[in-house]
């Protein structure tokens, strides 16, 4: 990771006047419209009204990517992306058995009502796009005089398959530069995801190693002064890119982390005033006139109720009535609480409840008892988002 930090600093100094794809033309190299992942993956190349550059400033570039997220939500399949129900990941659970159980329950939950491609879920991503543009992007822009002018070159696909390493663990070659592009400087101030670019590096020792390599090379080269605020913006950019690219499992977690970083101190809502929490903000935005109009437009493209019911029946005939009963209880809680988020806290709590039922020898979820546990545990009607 130290070596990657050194290489990032070398690229950091290769500046170009605009943001876009580096191509070779008859008169040498030039910058063309962006072909980075946020513009082409998951059929996004079919979106006609998306501005693709070249961009002359960071704000236009970031806003274009936020727009790509919104247009994707309006027009393209959402695959596994449910904003208010991030996909479980192994790190959230004490064993792989509990993780696998959580993924089963997540699949059960999102299978009800055709949640993934529903207008309700699509609207949440549209609201997130607007939130990024007016509340997050302004905090991701460095004044030009702080990191000099121009935009550095970025590989766009640093992954294990594109790195050649010798027996001494020295990186000897980086291949596959076909989609190398110029980017805002802060995009080079975060360690690349390994083994795949979508993987967020959270190990502090790896982050420190990357920064050490970057700063060591920077001291030798000179020219730029990197401060803590620049590293913070780098943290924001790396999460922003994973969110707008829809190239992660936990979009809500990235959005929440961006909100916390943008606020600068503490987690909004932790002081007991949850009106400033992210779920509360999204719930408030969902009730605006423009959001209600958009919700109506998106609902026109929802699957028919008969098709949704057919899919549900096929799915739950395969997994069983007990899992259907539990999924319905969670869905009831979600519908009663507009600030509901089905994240790891929920699935760990559900697991604890189900273990309690198993110890008592109950084969079925009793209607009143289960609903009481879920609604009280999730704080329905009290504004909480999960246990």
Tab-separated table of C-alpha atoms in Angstrom:
chain	number	residue	atom	x	y	z
A	1	UNK	CA	0.000	0.000	0.000
A	2	UNK	CA	2.965	2.333	0.611
A	3	UNK	CA	4.069	1.764	-2.970
A	4	UNK	CA	0.589	2.592	-4.256
A	5	UNK	CA	0.745	5.814	-2.251
A	6	UNK	CA	4.024	6.688	-3.988
A	7	UNK	CA	2.522	6.001	-7.408
A	8	UNK	CA	-0.553	8.072	-6.551
A	9	UNK	CA	1.704	11.031	-5.755
A	10	UNK	CA	3.475	10.670	-9.097
A	11	UNK	CA	0.132	10.776	-10.925
A	12	UNK	CA	-0.964	13.646	-8.671
A	13	UNK	CA	1.534	15.930	-10.379
A	14	UNK	CA	0.462	15.133	-13.957
A	15	UNK	CA	-2.052	17.925	-14.466
A	16	UNK	CA	-4.471	18.547	-17.341
A	17	UNK	CA	-6.879	21.457	-17.917
A	18	UNK	CA	-10.152	19.482	-17.831
A	19	UNK	CA	-11.745	16.339	-16.363
A	20	UNK	CA	-12.392	13.463	-18.749
A	21	UNK	CA	-10.951	10.494	-20.625
A	22	UNK	CA	-7.343	10.720	-21.789
A	23	UNK	CA	-7.134	9.775	-25.484
A	24	UNK	CA	-4.500	9.959	-28.184
A	25	UNK	CA	-5.454	11.902	-31.300
A	26	UNK	CA	-3.707	13.059	-34.447
A	27	UNK	CA	-2.257	16.056	-32.630
A	28	UNK	CA	-1.232	14.222	-29.477
A	29	UNK	CA	-3.068	13.512	-26.243
A	30	UNK	CA	-6.288	15.293	-25.353
A	31	UNK	CA	-9.219	15.008	-22.929
A	32	UNK	CA	-12.547	13.644	-24.196
A	33	UNK	CA	-15.888	12.949	-22.497
A	34	UNK	CA	-15.819	10.762	-19.388
A	35	UNK	CA	-15.946	6.986	-19.728
A	36	UNK	CA	-15.304	6.249	-16.061
A	37	UNK	CA	-17.478	3.596	-14.326
A	38	UNK	CA	-20.178	6.034	-13.220
A	39	UNK	CA	-20.949	6.846	-16.844
A	40	UNK	CA	-20.851	3.440	-18.522
A	41	UNK	CA	-21.426	0.563	-16.081
A	42	UNK	CA	-24.831	-1.118	-15.766
A	43	UNK	CA	-26.014	0.228	-19.158
A	44	UNK	CA	-25.531	3.861	-18.174
A	45	UNK	CA	-24.112	4.555	-21.623
A	46	UNK	CA	-27.746	4.363	-22.796
A	47	UNK	CA	-28.766	7.406	-20.725
A	48	UNK	CA	-28.959	10.194	-23.292
A	49	UNK	CA	-29.531	13.285	-21.153
A	50	UNK	CA	-26.485	12.789	-18.915
A	51	UNK	CA	-23.708	15.418	-19.204
A	52	UNK	CA	-20.412	13.593	-19.713
A	53	UNK	CA	-17.843	16.379	-20.042
A	54	UNK	CA	-15.084	17.207	-20.440
A	55	UNK	CA	-15.614	19.215	-17.264
A	56	UNK	CA	-13.792	22.409	-16.371
A	57	UNK	CA	-14.416	22.220	-12.616
A	58	UNK	CA	-14.996	19.686	-9.852
A	59	UNK	CA	-18.536	20.764	-9.002
A	60	UNK	CA	-19.858	20.102	-12.509
A	61	UNK	CA	-18.139	16.708	-12.535
A	62	UNK	CA	-19.500	15.620	-9.164
A	63	UNK	CA	-22.984	16.938	-9.948
A	64	UNK	CA	-22.939	15.024	-13.218
A	65	UNK	CA	-22.214	11.795	-11.332
A	66	UNK	CA	-24.998	12.553	-8.846
A	67	UNK	CA	-27.289	13.113	-11.832
A	68	UNK	CA	-26.167	9.753	-13.228
A	69	UNK	CA	-27.325	8.152	-9.970
A	70	UNK	CA	-30.736	9.826	-10.248
A	71	UNK	CA	-31.233	8.955	-13.908
A	72	UNK	CA	-30.167	5.375	-13.208
A	73	UNK	CA	-32.785	5.168	-10.470
A	74	UNK	CA	-35.423	6.549	-12.824
A	75	UNK	CA	-34.608	4.449	-15.888
A	76	UNK	CA	-32.485	1.343	-15.223
A	77	UNK	CA	-32.741	-1.871	-13.161
A	78	UNK	CA	-31.612	-1.494	-9.553
A	79	UNK	CA	-30.174	-5.030	-9.277
A	80	UNK	CA	-29.478	-5.565	-5.529
A	81	UNK	CA	-29.571	-1.899	-4.498
A	82	UNK	CA	-32.137	-0.920	-1.852
A	83	UNK	CA	-31.144	2.325	-0.154
A	84	UNK	CA	-33.012	1.708	3.113
A	85	UNK	CA	-31.929	-1.947	3.226
A	86	UNK	CA	-28.165	-2.279	2.680
A	87	UNK	CA	-26.962	-5.787	1.865
A	88	UNK	CA	-25.470	-7.576	4.901
A	89	UNK	CA	-21.689	-7.990	4.923
A	90	UNK	CA	-19.646	-10.521	6.952
A	91	UNK	CA	-17.969	-7.847	9.101
A	92	UNK	CA	-21.304	-7.067	10.761
A	93	UNK	CA	-21.732	-10.537	12.286
A	94	UNK	CA	-19.935	-12.722	14.795
A	95	UNK	CA	-19.973	-15.806	12.565
A	96	UNK	CA	-20.510	-16.731	8.944
A	97	UNK	CA	-23.581	-18.718	9.980
A	98	UNK	CA	-25.210	-15.549	11.325
A	99	UNK	CA	-24.118	-13.644	8.221
A	100	UNK	CA	-25.691	-16.229	5.901
A	101	UNK	CA	-28.885	-16.132	7.951
A	102	UNK	CA	-28.947	-12.338	7.701
A	103	UNK	CA	-28.570	-12.474	3.914
A	104	UNK	CA	-31.471	-14.924	3.741
A	105	UNK	CA	-33.659	-12.577	5.789
A	106	UNK	CA	-32.557	-9.603	3.698
A	107	UNK	CA	-33.563	-11.474	0.539
A	108	UNK	CA	-36.909	-12.340	2.122
A	109	UNK	CA	-37.531	-8.716	3.089
A	110	UNK	CA	-36.723	-7.187	-0.306
A	111	UNK	CA	-38.697	-9.883	-2.148
A	112	UNK	CA	-41.958	-8.601	-0.684
A	113	UNK	CA	-43.699	-6.020	-2.845
A	114	UNK	CA	-41.013	-6.089	-5.527
A	115	UNK	CA	-39.037	-3.735	-3.302
A	116	UNK	CA	-35.811	-3.512	-5.314
A	117	UNK	CA	-37.309	-2.059	-8.496
A	118	UNK	CA	-40.271	-0.393	-6.801
A	119	UNK	CA	-40.970	3.310	-7.186
A	120	UNK	CA	-40.534	3.672	-3.411
A	121	UNK	CA	-36.919	2.508	-3.584
A	122	UNK	CA	-36.196	4.448	-6.773
A	123	UNK	CA	-37.486	7.618	-5.135
A	124	UNK	CA	-35.080	7.145	-2.225
A	125	UNK	CA	-32.130	7.141	-4.621
A	126	UNK	CA	-33.467	10.235	-6.377
A	127	UNK	CA	-33.688	11.980	-3.007
A	128	UNK	CA	-30.157	10.827	-2.206
A	129	UNK	CA	-28.954	12.323	-5.502
A	130	UNK	CA	-30.427	15.718	-4.658
A	131	UNK	CA	-29.026	15.479	-1.125
A	132	UNK	CA	-25.559	14.836	-2.531
A	133	UNK	CA	-25.761	17.877	-4.777
A	134	UNK	CA	-26.925	20.412	-2.212
A	135	UNK	CA	-25.429	19.064	1.038
A	136	UNK	CA	-22.381	16.902	0.260
A	137	UNK	CA	-20.680	18.081	-2.932
A	138	UNK	CA	-20.011	21.641	-1.659
A	139	UNK	CA	-17.839	20.105	1.072
A	140	UNK	CA	-15.871	17.965	-1.392
A	141	UNK	CA	-14.315	20.814	-3.350
A	142	UNK	CA	-10.845	22.128	-2.511
A	143	UNK	CA	-10.062	25.777	-3.289
A	144	UNK	CA	-7.909	25.836	-6.415
A	145	UNK	CA	-5.063	27.684	-4.713
A	146	UNK	CA	-4.678	24.903	-2.116
A	147	UNK	CA	-3.775	22.061	-4.479
A	148	UNK	CA	-2.725	24.079	-7.552
A	149	UNK	CA	-4.689	24.180	-10.770
A	150	UNK	CA	-5.462	21.366	-13.168
A	151	UNK	CA	-6.623	17.789	-12.778
A	152	UNK	CA	-4.330	14.770	-12.277
A	153	UNK	CA	-4.348	11.459	-14.099
A	154	UNK	CA	-6.039	8.456	-12.469
A	155	UNK	CA	-5.865	4.783	-13.472
A	156	UNK	CA	-9.574	4.075	-12.632
A	157	UNK	CA	-9.055	0.314	-12.193
A	158	UNK	CA	-6.302	-0.377	-9.668
A	159	UNK	CA	-6.999	-3.988	-8.659
A	160	UNK	CA	-4.931	-7.068	-7.912
A	161	UNK	CA	-5.352	-8.372	-11.451
A	162	UNK	CA	-3.736	-5.210	-12.832
A	163	UNK	CA	-0.683	-5.229	-10.549
A	164	UNK	CA	2.503	-7.202	-11.266
A	165	UNK	CA	4.502	-8.004	-8.121
A	166	UNK	CA	7.920	-9.671	-7.844
A	167	UNK	CA	9.107	-12.146	-5.204
A	168	UNK	CA	10.091	-9.257	-2.947
A	169	UNK	CA	6.518	-7.894	-3.032
A	170	UNK	CA	7.607	-4.915	-5.089
A	171	UNK	CA	5.111	-3.624	-7.631
A	172	UNK	CA	6.908	-3.864	-10.969
A	173	UNK	CA	4.118	-2.971	-13.382
A	174	UNK	CA	0.599	-1.533	-13.501
A	175	UNK	CA	-1.361	-2.611	-16.583
A	176	UNK	CA	-4.707	-1.802	-18.239
A	177	UNK	CA	-4.609	1.969	-18.644
A	178	UNK	CA	-7.292	1.984	-21.353
A	179	UNK	CA	-9.767	4.039	-19.325
A	180	UNK	CA	-7.315	6.272	-17.473
A	181	UNK	CA	-8.904	9.663	-16.904
A	182	UNK	CA	-8.223	13.014	-15.343
A	183	UNK	CA	-10.016	13.567	-12.043
A	184	UNK	CA	-10.290	16.039	-9.145
A	185	UNK	CA	-7.057	15.942	-7.076
A	186	UNK	CA	-8.823	14.587	-3.979
A	187	UNK	CA	-9.689	11.386	-5.836
A	188	UNK	CA	-6.019	10.388	-5.579
A	189	UNK	CA	-5.892	10.999	-1.819
A	190	UNK	CA	-7.590	7.748	-0.811
A	191	UNK	CA	-6.139	4.236	-1.082
A	192	UNK	CA	-7.523	2.197	-3.982
A	193	UNK	CA	-9.874	-0.613	-3.091
A	194	UNK	CA	-8.276	-4.052	-3.060
A	195	UNK	CA	-8.691	-6.725	-4.260
A	196	UNK	CA	-11.323	-4.896	-6.361
A	197	UNK	CA	-11.850	-1.132	-6.806
A	198	UNK	CA	-15.317	-1.405	-5.234
A	199	UNK	CA	-13.800	-2.608	-1.942
A	200	UNK	CA	-13.448	0.198	0.590
A	201	UNK	CA	-10.197	0.121	2.560
A	202	UNK	CA	-11.152	0.495	6.228
A	203	UNK	CA	-8.034	-0.967	7.872
A	204	UNK	CA	-6.322	2.046	9.468
A	205	UNK	CA	-2.888	0.473	9.080
A	206	UNK	CA	-3.400	0.240	5.312
A	207	UNK	CA	-4.713	3.800	5.128
A	208	UNK	CA	-1.703	5.032	7.110
A	209	UNK	CA	0.650	3.072	4.850
A	210	UNK	CA	-0.864	4.642	1.730
A	211	UNK	CA	-0.615	8.137	3.187
A	212	UNK	CA	2.948	7.503	4.339
A	213	UNK	CA	3.944	6.490	0.816
A	214	UNK	CA	2.186	9.505	-0.678
A	215	UNK	CA	3.732	11.969	1.776
A	216	UNK	CA	7.206	10.436	1.505
A	217	UNK	CA	7.141	10.893	-2.258
A	218	UNK	CA	5.617	14.343	-1.860
A	219	UNK	CA	8.490	15.505	0.361
A	220	UNK	CA	10.970	14.414	-2.294
A	221	UNK	CA	9.107	16.090	-5.135
A	222	UNK	CA	7.808	19.122	-3.243
A	223	UNK	CA	5.284	21.526	-4.795
A	224	UNK	CA	2.136	20.462	-2.892
A	225	UNK	CA	1.150	20.784	0.772
A	226	UNK	CA	-1.312	18.078	1.846
A	227	UNK	CA	-3.282	18.861	5.017
A	228	UNK	CA	-5.725	16.895	7.149
A	229	UNK	CA	-8.631	18.605	5.390
A	230	UNK	CA	-7.385	17.234	2.064
A	231	UNK	CA	-7.239	13.690	3.440
A	232	UNK	CA	-10.773	14.140	4.766
A	233	UNK	CA	-12.029	15.207	1.347
A	234	UNK	CA	-10.284	12.152	-0.080
A	235	UNK	CA	-12.327	10.017	2.336
A	236	UNK	CA	-15.495	11.709	1.145
A	237	UNK	CA	-14.694	11.304	-2.529
A	238	UNK	CA	-13.994	7.579	-2.258
A	239	UNK	CA	-17.381	6.982	-0.604
A	240	UNK	CA	-19.123	9.350	-3.005
A	241	UNK	CA	-17.775	7.433	-6.008
A	242	UNK	CA	-18.944	4.076	-4.671
A	243	UNK	CA	-22.401	5.463	-4.021
A	244	UNK	CA	-22.972	7.239	-7.336
A	245	UNK	CA	-21.483	4.322	-9.293
A	246	UNK	CA	-23.841	1.892	-7.509
A	247	UNK	CA	-20.796	-0.307	-7.126
A	248	UNK	CA	-21.160	-1.252	-3.468
A	249	UNK	CA	-23.296	-3.401	-1.196
A	250	UNK	CA	-24.164	-0.763	1.378
A	251	UNK	CA	-25.196	2.464	-0.334
A	252	UNK	CA	-26.926	3.816	2.766
A	253	UNK	CA	-23.759	3.365	4.825
A	254	UNK	CA	-21.791	5.441	2.321
A	255	UNK	CA	-24.455	8.159	2.287
A	256	UNK	CA	-24.560	8.266	6.082
A	257	UNK	CA	-20.753	8.419	6.315
A	258	UNK	CA	-20.706	11.282	3.803
A	259	UNK	CA	-23.251	13.163	5.896
A	260	UNK	CA	-21.181	12.684	9.056
A	261	UNK	CA	-17.981	13.817	7.306
A	262	UNK	CA	-19.762	16.838	5.832
A	263	UNK	CA	-21.080	17.850	9.273
A	264	UNK	CA	-17.585	17.735	10.695
A	265	UNK	CA	-18.373	16.780	14.286
A	266	UNK	CA	-20.297	13.895	15.796
A	267	UNK	CA	-23.050	11.823	14.253
A	268	UNK	CA	-26.210	13.832	13.489
A	269	UNK	CA	-29.009	12.606	15.718
A	270	UNK	CA	-26.769	11.177	18.445
A	271	UNK	CA	-27.597	14.109	20.732
A	272	UNK	CA	-31.195	12.935	21.003
A	273	UNK	CA	-32.501	15.387	18.404
A	274	UNK	CA	-33.097	13.015	15.504
A	275	UNK	CA	-34.616	15.727	13.296
A	276	UNK	CA	-31.107	16.182	11.890
A	277	UNK	CA	-30.505	12.475	11.335
A	278	UNK	CA	-30.199	11.225	7.772
A	279	UNK	CA	-33.416	9.128	7.881
A	280	UNK	CA	-35.334	12.166	9.151
A	281	UNK	CA	-33.925	14.378	6.397
A	282	UNK	CA	-34.800	11.876	3.671
A	283	UNK	CA	-38.279	11.382	5.141
A	284	UNK	CA	-38.832	15.148	5.151
A	285	UNK	CA	-37.638	15.510	1.563
A	286	UNK	CA	-39.959	12.717	0.461
A	287	UNK	CA	-42.941	14.868	1.467
A	288	UNK	CA	-42.053	17.910	-0.649
A	289	UNK	CA	-44.201	18.838	-3.638
A	290	UNK	CA	-41.526	17.906	-6.185
A	291	UNK	CA	-40.845	14.567	-4.501
A	292	UNK	CA	-44.533	13.669	-4.455
A	293	UNK	CA	-44.817	14.478	-8.165
A	294	UNK	CA	-41.764	12.357	-8.922
A	295	UNK	CA	-43.129	9.512	-6.796
A	296	UNK	CA	-46.313	9.556	-8.863
A	297	UNK	CA	-44.343	9.460	-12.125
A	298	UNK	CA	-42.159	6.596	-10.929
A	299	UNK	CA	-45.176	4.632	-9.685
A	300	UNK	CA	-46.576	4.584	-13.217
A	301	UNK	CA	-43.766	2.185	-14.167
A	302	UNK	CA	-44.189	-0.189	-11.221
A	303	UNK	CA	-44.840	-3.850	-11.958
A	304	UNK	CA	-48.460	-4.952	-11.849
A	305	UNK	CA	-49.712	-6.276	-8.534
A	306	UNK	CA	-50.450	-9.646	-10.115
A	307	UNK	CA	-46.854	-10.002	-11.325
A	308	UNK	CA	-45.485	-8.989	-7.925
A	309	UNK	CA	-47.725	-11.537	-6.204
A	310	UNK	CA	-46.641	-14.232	-8.650
A	311	UNK	CA	-42.978	-13.563	-7.904
A	312	UNK	CA	-43.611	-13.540	-4.149
A	313	UNK	CA	-45.473	-16.849	-4.295
A	314	UNK	CA	-42.752	-18.566	-6.287
A	315	UNK	CA	-40.084	-17.283	-3.923
A	316	UNK	CA	-41.761	-18.064	-0.606
A	317	UNK	CA	-43.067	-21.433	-1.800
A	318	UNK	CA	-39.385	-22.304	-2.053
A	319	UNK	CA	-38.117	-20.845	1.250
A	320	UNK	CA	-41.075	-21.566	3.515
A	321	UNK	CA	-43.963	-19.975	5.403
A	322	UNK	CA	-41.957	-19.166	8.540
A	323	UNK	CA	-39.590	-16.913	6.609
A	324	UNK	CA	-42.571	-15.271	4.910
A	325	UNK	CA	-44.159	-14.536	8.291
A	326	UNK	CA	-40.990	-12.901	9.594
A	327	UNK	CA	-40.507	-10.847	6.422
A	328	UNK	CA	-44.066	-9.577	6.707
A	329	UNK	CA	-43.510	-8.465	10.308
A	330	UNK	CA	-40.422	-6.481	9.312
A	331	UNK	CA	-42.310	-4.990	6.361
A	332	UNK	CA	-45.105	-3.850	8.683
A	333	UNK	CA	-42.561	-2.066	10.863
A	334	UNK	CA	-40.957	-0.451	7.808
A	335	UNK	CA	-44.271	0.876	6.510
A	336	UNK	CA	-45.207	2.304	9.903
A	337	UNK	CA	-41.921	4.186	10.320
A	338	UNK	CA	-40.829	6.499	7.451
A	339	UNK	CA	-37.336	6.653	9.022
A	340	UNK	CA	-36.864	2.901	9.003
A	341	UNK	CA	-33.498	1.472	7.889
A	342	UNK	CA	-33.031	-2.295	7.624
A	343	UNK	CA	-29.311	-2.436	8.348
A	344	UNK	CA	-27.101	-4.797	10.324
A	345	UNK	CA	-28.547	-3.649	13.646
A	346	UNK	CA	-31.971	-4.872	12.555
A	347	UNK	CA	-30.820	-8.296	11.405
A	348	UNK	CA	-28.746	-8.875	14.544
A	349	UNK	CA	-31.740	-7.980	16.678
A	350	UNK	CA	-34.050	-10.223	14.633
A	351	UNK	CA	-31.547	-13.038	15.042
A	352	UNK	CA	-31.610	-12.602	18.817
A	353	UNK	CA	-35.425	-12.663	18.835
A	354	UNK	CA	-35.567	-15.778	16.666
A	355	UNK	CA	-33.027	-17.557	18.863
A	356	UNK	CA	-35.301	-16.802	21.800
A	357	UNK	CA	-38.259	-18.319	19.944
A	358	UNK	CA	-36.188	-21.378	19.063
A	359	UNK	CA	-35.233	-21.888	22.715
A	360	UNK	CA	-38.901	-21.850	23.714
A	361	UNK	CA	-39.664	-24.490	21.088
A	362	UNK	CA	-42.149	-22.381	19.131
A	363	UNK	CA	-42.516	-23.494	15.487
A	364	UNK	CA	-44.574	-20.510	14.407
A	365	UNK	CA	-44.433	-16.779	14.864
A	366	UNK	CA	-47.523	-15.907	16.836
A	367	UNK	CA	-49.230	-12.855	15.307
A	368	UNK	CA	-49.543	-10.646	18.375
A	369	UNK	CA	-46.305	-11.661	20.085
A	370	UNK	CA	-44.047	-11.328	17.037
A	371	UNK	CA	-45.551	-8.047	15.917
A	372	UNK	CA	-45.229	-6.644	19.434
A	373	UNK	CA	-41.559	-7.607	19.572
A	374	UNK	CA	-40.765	-6.144	16.173
A	375	UNK	CA	-42.680	-2.895	16.498
A	376	UNK	CA	-41.411	-2.238	20.022
A	377	UNK	CA	-37.871	-3.297	19.191
A	378	UNK	CA	-37.744	-1.037	16.146
A	379	UNK	CA	-39.274	1.876	18.008
A	380	UNK	CA	-42.121	2.280	15.510
A	381	UNK	CA	-43.839	5.567	16.106
A	382	UNK	CA	-40.883	6.908	18.103
A	383	UNK	CA	-38.698	7.905	15.169
A	384	UNK	CA	-35.923	5.353	15.582
A	385	UNK	CA	-34.536	3.602	12.528
A	386	UNK	CA	-33.434	0.233	13.832
A	387	UNK	CA	-32.805	-1.514	17.167
